[in-house]
PDB file of N, CA and C in Angstrom:
ATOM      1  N   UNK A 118       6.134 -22.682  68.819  1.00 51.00           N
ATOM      2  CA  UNK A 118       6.786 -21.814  67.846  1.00 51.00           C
ATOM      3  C   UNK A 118       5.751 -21.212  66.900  1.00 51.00           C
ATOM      4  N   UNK A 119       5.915 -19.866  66.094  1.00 57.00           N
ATOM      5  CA  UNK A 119       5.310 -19.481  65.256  1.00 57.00           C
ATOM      6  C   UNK A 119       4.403 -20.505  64.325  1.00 57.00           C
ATOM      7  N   UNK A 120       5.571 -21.903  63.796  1.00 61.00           N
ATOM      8  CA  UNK A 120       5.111 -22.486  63.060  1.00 61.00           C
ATOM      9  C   UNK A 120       3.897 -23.494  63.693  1.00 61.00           C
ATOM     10  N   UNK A 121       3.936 -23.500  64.790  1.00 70.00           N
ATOM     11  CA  UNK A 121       2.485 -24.190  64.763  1.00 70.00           C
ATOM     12  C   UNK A 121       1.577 -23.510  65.097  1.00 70.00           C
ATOM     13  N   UNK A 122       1.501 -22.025  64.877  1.00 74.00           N
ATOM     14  CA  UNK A 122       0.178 -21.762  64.892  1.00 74.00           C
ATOM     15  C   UNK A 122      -0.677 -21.699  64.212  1.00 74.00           C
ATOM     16  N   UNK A 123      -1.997 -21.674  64.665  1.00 82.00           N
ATOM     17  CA  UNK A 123      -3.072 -21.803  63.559  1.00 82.00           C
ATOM     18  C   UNK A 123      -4.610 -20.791  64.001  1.00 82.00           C
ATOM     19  N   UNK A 124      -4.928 -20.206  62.668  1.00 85.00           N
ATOM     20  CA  UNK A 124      -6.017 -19.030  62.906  1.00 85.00           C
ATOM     21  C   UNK A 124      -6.988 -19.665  63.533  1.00 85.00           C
ATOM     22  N   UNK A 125      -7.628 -19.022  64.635  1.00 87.00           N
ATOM     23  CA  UNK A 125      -9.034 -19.829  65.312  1.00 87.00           C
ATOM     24  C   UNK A 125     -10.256 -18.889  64.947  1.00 87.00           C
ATOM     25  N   UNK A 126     -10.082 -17.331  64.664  1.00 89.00           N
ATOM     26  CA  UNK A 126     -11.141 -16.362  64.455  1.00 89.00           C
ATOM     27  C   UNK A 126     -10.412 -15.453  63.266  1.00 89.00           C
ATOM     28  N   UNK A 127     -11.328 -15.509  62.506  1.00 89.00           N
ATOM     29  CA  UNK A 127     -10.674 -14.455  61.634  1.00 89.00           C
ATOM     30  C   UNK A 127     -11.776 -13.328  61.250  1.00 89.00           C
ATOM     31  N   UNK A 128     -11.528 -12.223  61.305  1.00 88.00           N
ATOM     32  CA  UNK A 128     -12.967 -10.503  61.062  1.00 88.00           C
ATOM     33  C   UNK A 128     -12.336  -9.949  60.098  1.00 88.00           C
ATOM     34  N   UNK A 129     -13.117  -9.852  59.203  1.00 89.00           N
ATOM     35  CA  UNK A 129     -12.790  -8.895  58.175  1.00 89.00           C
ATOM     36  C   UNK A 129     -13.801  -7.659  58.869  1.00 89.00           C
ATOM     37  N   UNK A 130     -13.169  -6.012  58.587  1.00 89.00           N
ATOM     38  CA  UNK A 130     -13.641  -5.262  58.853  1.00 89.00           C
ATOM     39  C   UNK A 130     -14.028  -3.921  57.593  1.00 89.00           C
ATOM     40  N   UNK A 131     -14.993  -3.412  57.260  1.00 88.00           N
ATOM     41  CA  UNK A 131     -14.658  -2.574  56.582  1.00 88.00           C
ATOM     42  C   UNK A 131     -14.202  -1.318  57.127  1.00 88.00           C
ATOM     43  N   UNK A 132     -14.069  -0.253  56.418  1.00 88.00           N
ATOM     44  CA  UNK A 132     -13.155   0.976  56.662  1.00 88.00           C
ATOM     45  C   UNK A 132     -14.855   1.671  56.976  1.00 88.00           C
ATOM     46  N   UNK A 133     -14.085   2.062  58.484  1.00 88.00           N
ATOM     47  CA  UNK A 133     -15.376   3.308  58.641  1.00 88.00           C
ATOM     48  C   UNK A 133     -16.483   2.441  59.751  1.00 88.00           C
ATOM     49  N   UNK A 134     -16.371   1.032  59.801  1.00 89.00           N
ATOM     50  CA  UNK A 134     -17.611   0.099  60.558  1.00 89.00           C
ATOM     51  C   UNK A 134     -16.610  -0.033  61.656  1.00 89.00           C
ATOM     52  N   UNK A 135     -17.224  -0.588  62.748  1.00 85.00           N
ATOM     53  CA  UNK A 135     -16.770  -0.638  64.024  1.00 85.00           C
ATOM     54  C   UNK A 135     -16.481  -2.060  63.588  1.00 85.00           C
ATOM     55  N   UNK A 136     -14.965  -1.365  64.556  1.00 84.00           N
ATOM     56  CA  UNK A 136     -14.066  -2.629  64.349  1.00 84.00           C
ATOM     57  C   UNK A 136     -12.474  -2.162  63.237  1.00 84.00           C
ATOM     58  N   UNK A 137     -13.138  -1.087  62.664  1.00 88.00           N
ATOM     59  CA  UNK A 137     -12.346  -0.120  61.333  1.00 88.00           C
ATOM     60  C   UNK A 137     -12.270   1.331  60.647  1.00 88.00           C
ATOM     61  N   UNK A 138     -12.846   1.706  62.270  1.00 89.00           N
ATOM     62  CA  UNK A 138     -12.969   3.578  62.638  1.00 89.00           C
ATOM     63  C   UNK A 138     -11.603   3.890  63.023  1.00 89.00           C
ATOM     64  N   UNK A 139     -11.188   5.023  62.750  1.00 88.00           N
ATOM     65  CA  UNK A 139      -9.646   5.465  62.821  1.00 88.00           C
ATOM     66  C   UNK A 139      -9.973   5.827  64.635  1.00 88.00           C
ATOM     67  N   UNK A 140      -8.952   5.720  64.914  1.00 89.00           N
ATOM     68  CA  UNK A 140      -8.868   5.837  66.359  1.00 89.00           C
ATOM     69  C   UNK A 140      -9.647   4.433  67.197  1.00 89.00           C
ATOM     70  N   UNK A 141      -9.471   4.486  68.541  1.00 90.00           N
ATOM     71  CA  UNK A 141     -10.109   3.226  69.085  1.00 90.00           C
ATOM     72  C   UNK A 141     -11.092   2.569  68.812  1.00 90.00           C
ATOM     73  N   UNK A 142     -11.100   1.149  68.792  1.00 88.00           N
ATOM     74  CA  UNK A 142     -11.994   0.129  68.445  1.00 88.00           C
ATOM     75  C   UNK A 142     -11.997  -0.694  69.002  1.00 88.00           C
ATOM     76  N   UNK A 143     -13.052  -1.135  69.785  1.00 89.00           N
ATOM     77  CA  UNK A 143     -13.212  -2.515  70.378  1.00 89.00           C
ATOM     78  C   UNK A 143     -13.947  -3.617  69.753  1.00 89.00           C
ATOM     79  N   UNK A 144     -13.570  -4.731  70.112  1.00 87.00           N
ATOM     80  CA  UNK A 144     -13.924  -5.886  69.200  1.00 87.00           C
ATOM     81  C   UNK A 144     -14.564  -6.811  70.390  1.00 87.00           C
ATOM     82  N   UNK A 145     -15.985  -7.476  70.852  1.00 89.00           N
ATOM     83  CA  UNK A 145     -15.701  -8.157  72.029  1.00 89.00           C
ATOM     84  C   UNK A 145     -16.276  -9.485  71.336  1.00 89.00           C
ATOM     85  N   UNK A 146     -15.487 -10.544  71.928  1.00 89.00           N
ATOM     86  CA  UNK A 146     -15.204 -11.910  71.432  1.00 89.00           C
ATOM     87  C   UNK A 146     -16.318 -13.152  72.171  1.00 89.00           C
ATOM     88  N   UNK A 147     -16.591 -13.881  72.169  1.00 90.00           N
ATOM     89  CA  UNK A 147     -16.959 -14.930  73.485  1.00 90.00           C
ATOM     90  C   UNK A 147     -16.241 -15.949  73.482  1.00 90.00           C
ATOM     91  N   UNK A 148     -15.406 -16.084  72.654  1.00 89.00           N
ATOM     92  CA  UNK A 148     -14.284 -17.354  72.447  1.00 89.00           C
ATOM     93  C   UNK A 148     -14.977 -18.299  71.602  1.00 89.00           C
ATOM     94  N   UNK A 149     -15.659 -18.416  70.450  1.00 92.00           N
ATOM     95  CA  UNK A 149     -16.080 -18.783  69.465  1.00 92.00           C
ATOM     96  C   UNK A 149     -14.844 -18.907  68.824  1.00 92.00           C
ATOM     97  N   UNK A 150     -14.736 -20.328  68.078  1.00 91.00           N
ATOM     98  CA  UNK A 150     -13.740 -20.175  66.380  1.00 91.00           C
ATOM     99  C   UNK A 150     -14.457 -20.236  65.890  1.00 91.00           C
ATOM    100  N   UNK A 151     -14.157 -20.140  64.629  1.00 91.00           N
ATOM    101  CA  UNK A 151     -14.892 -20.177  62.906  1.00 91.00           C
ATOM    102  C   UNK A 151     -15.230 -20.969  63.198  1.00 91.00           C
ATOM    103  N   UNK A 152     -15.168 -22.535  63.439  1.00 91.00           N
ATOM    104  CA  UNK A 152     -15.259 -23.908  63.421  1.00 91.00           C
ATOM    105  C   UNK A 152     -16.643 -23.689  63.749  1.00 91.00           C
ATOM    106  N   UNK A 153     -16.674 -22.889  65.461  1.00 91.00           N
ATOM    107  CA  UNK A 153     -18.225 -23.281  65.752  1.00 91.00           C
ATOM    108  C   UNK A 153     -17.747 -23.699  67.322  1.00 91.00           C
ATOM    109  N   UNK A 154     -16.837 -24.589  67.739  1.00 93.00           N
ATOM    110  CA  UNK A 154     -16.982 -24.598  69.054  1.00 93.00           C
ATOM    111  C   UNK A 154     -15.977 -23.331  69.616  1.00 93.00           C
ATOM    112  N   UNK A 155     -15.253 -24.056  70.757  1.00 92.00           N
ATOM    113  CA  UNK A 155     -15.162 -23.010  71.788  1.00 92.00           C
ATOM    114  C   UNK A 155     -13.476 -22.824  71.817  1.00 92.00           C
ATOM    115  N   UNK A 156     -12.393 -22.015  72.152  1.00 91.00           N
ATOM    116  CA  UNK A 156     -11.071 -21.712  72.351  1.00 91.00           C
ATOM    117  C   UNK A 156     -10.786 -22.407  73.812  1.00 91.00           C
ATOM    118  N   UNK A 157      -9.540 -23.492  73.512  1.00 90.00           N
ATOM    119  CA  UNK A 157      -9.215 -24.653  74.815  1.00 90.00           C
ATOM    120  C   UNK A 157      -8.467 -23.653  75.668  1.00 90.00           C
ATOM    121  N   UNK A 158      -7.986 -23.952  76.892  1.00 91.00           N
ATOM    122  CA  UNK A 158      -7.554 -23.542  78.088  1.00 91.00           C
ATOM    123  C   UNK A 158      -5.892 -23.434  77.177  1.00 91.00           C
ATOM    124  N   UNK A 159      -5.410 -22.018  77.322  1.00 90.00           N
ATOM    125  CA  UNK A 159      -3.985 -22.082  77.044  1.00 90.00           C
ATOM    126  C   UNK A 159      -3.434 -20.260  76.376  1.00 90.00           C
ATOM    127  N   UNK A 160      -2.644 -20.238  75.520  1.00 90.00           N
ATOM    128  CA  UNK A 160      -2.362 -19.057  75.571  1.00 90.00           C
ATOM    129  C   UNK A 160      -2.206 -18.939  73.639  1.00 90.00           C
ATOM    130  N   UNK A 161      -2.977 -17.422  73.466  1.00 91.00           N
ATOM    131  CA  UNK A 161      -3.147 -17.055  72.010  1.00 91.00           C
ATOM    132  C   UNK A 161      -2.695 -15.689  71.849  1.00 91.00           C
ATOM    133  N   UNK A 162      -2.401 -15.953  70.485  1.00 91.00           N
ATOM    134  CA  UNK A 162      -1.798 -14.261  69.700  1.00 91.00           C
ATOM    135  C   UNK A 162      -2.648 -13.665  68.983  1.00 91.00           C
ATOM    136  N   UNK A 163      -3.009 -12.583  69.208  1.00 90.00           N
ATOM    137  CA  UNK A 163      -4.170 -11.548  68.419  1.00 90.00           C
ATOM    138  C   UNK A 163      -3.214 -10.408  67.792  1.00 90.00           C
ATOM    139  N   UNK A 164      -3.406 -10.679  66.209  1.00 90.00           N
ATOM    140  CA  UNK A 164      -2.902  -9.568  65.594  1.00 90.00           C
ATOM    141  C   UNK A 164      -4.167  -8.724  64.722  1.00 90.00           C
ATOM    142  N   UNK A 165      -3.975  -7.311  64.348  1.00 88.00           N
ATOM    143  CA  UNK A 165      -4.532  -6.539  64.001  1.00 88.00           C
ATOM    144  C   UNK A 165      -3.372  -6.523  62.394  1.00 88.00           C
ATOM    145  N   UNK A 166      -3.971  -6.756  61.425  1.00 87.00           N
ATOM    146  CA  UNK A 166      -3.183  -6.760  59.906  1.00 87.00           C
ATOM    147  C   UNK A 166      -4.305  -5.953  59.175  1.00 87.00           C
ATOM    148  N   UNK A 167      -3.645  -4.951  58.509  1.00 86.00           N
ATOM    149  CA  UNK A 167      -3.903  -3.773  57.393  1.00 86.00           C
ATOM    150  C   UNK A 167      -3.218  -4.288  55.931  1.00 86.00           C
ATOM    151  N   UNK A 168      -4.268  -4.058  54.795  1.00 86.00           N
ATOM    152  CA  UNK A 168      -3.086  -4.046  53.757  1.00 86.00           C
ATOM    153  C   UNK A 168      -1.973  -5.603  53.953  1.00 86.00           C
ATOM    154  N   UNK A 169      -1.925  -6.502  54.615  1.00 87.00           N
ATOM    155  CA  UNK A 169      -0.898  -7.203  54.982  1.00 87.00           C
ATOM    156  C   UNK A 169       0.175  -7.022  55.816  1.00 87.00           C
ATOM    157  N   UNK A 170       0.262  -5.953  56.588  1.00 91.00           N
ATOM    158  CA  UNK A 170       0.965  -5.480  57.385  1.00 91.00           C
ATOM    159  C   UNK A 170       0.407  -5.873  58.733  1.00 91.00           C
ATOM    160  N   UNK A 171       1.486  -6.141  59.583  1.00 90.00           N
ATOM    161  CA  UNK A 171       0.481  -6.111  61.180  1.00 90.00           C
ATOM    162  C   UNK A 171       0.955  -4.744  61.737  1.00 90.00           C
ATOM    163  N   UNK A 172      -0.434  -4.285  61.716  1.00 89.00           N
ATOM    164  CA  UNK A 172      -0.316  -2.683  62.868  1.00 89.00           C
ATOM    165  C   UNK A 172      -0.110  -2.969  64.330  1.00 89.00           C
ATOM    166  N   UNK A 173      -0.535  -4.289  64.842  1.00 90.00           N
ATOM    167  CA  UNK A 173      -0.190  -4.752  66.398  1.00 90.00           C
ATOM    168  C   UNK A 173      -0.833  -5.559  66.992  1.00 90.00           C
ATOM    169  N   UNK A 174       0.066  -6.591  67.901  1.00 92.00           N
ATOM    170  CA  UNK A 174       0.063  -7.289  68.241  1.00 92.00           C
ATOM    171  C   UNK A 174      -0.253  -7.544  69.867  1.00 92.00           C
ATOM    172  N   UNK A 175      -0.938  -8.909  70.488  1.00 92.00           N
ATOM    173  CA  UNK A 175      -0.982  -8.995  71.743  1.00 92.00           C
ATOM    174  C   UNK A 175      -1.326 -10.269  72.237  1.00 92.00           C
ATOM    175  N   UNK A 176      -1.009 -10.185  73.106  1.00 92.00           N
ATOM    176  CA  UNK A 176      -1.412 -11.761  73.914  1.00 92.00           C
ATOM    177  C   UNK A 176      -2.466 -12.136  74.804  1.00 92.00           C
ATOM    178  N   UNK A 177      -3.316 -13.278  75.193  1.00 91.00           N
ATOM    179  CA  UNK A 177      -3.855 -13.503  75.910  1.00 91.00           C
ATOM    180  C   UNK A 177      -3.933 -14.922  76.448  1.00 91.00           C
ATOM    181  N   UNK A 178      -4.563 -14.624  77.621  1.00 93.00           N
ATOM    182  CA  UNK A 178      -4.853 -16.225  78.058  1.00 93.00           C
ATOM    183  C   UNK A 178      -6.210 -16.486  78.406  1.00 93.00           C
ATOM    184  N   UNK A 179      -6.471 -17.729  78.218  1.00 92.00           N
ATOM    185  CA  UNK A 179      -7.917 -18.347  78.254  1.00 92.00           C
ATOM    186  C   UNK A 179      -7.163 -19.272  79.640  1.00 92.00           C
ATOM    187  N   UNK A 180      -7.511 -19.325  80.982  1.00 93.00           N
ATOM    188  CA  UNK A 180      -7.700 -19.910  81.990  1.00 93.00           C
ATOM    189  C   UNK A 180      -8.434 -21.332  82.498  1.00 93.00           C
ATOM    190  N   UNK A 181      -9.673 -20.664  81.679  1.00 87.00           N
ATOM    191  CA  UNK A 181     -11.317 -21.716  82.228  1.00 87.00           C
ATOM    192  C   UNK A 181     -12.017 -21.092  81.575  1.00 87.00           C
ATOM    193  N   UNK A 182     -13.164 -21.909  81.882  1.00 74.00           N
ATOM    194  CA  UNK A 182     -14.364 -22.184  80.942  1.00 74.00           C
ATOM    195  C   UNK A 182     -14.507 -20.746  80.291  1.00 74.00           C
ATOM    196  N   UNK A 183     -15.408 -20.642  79.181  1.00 67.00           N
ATOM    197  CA  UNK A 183     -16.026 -18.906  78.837  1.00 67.00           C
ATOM    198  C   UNK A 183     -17.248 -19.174  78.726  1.00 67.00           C
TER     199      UNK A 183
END
């Protein structure tokens, strides 16, 4: 459920830097958390939040190793 989730990466971006250019932006990850190690085998939610708003949302899955 919602309630057990918990942030594993969090980016602040500024306005104008990649990552926070109007129109497309790619972000590429290696499966790092903040913590320092690595994201376990299973399934995560990536939101994009402005202002406190989420502009959008998506899913992924981690399979095996990265």
């Amino acid at each position: 459920s919602a309630n057990n989730m918990r942030v594993i990466l969090h980016r602040r971006f500024v306005s104008g830097e990649t990552g926070a250019k109007a129109g497309y932006n790619e972000y590429l990850w290696n499966g790092a958390t903040d913590q320092g190690g690595t994201v376990s085998i299973g399934a995560y939610v990536l939101q994009v939040v402005s202002n406190g708003a989420t502009l959008g949302q998506s899913y992924f899955v981690v399979t095996g190793q990265l």
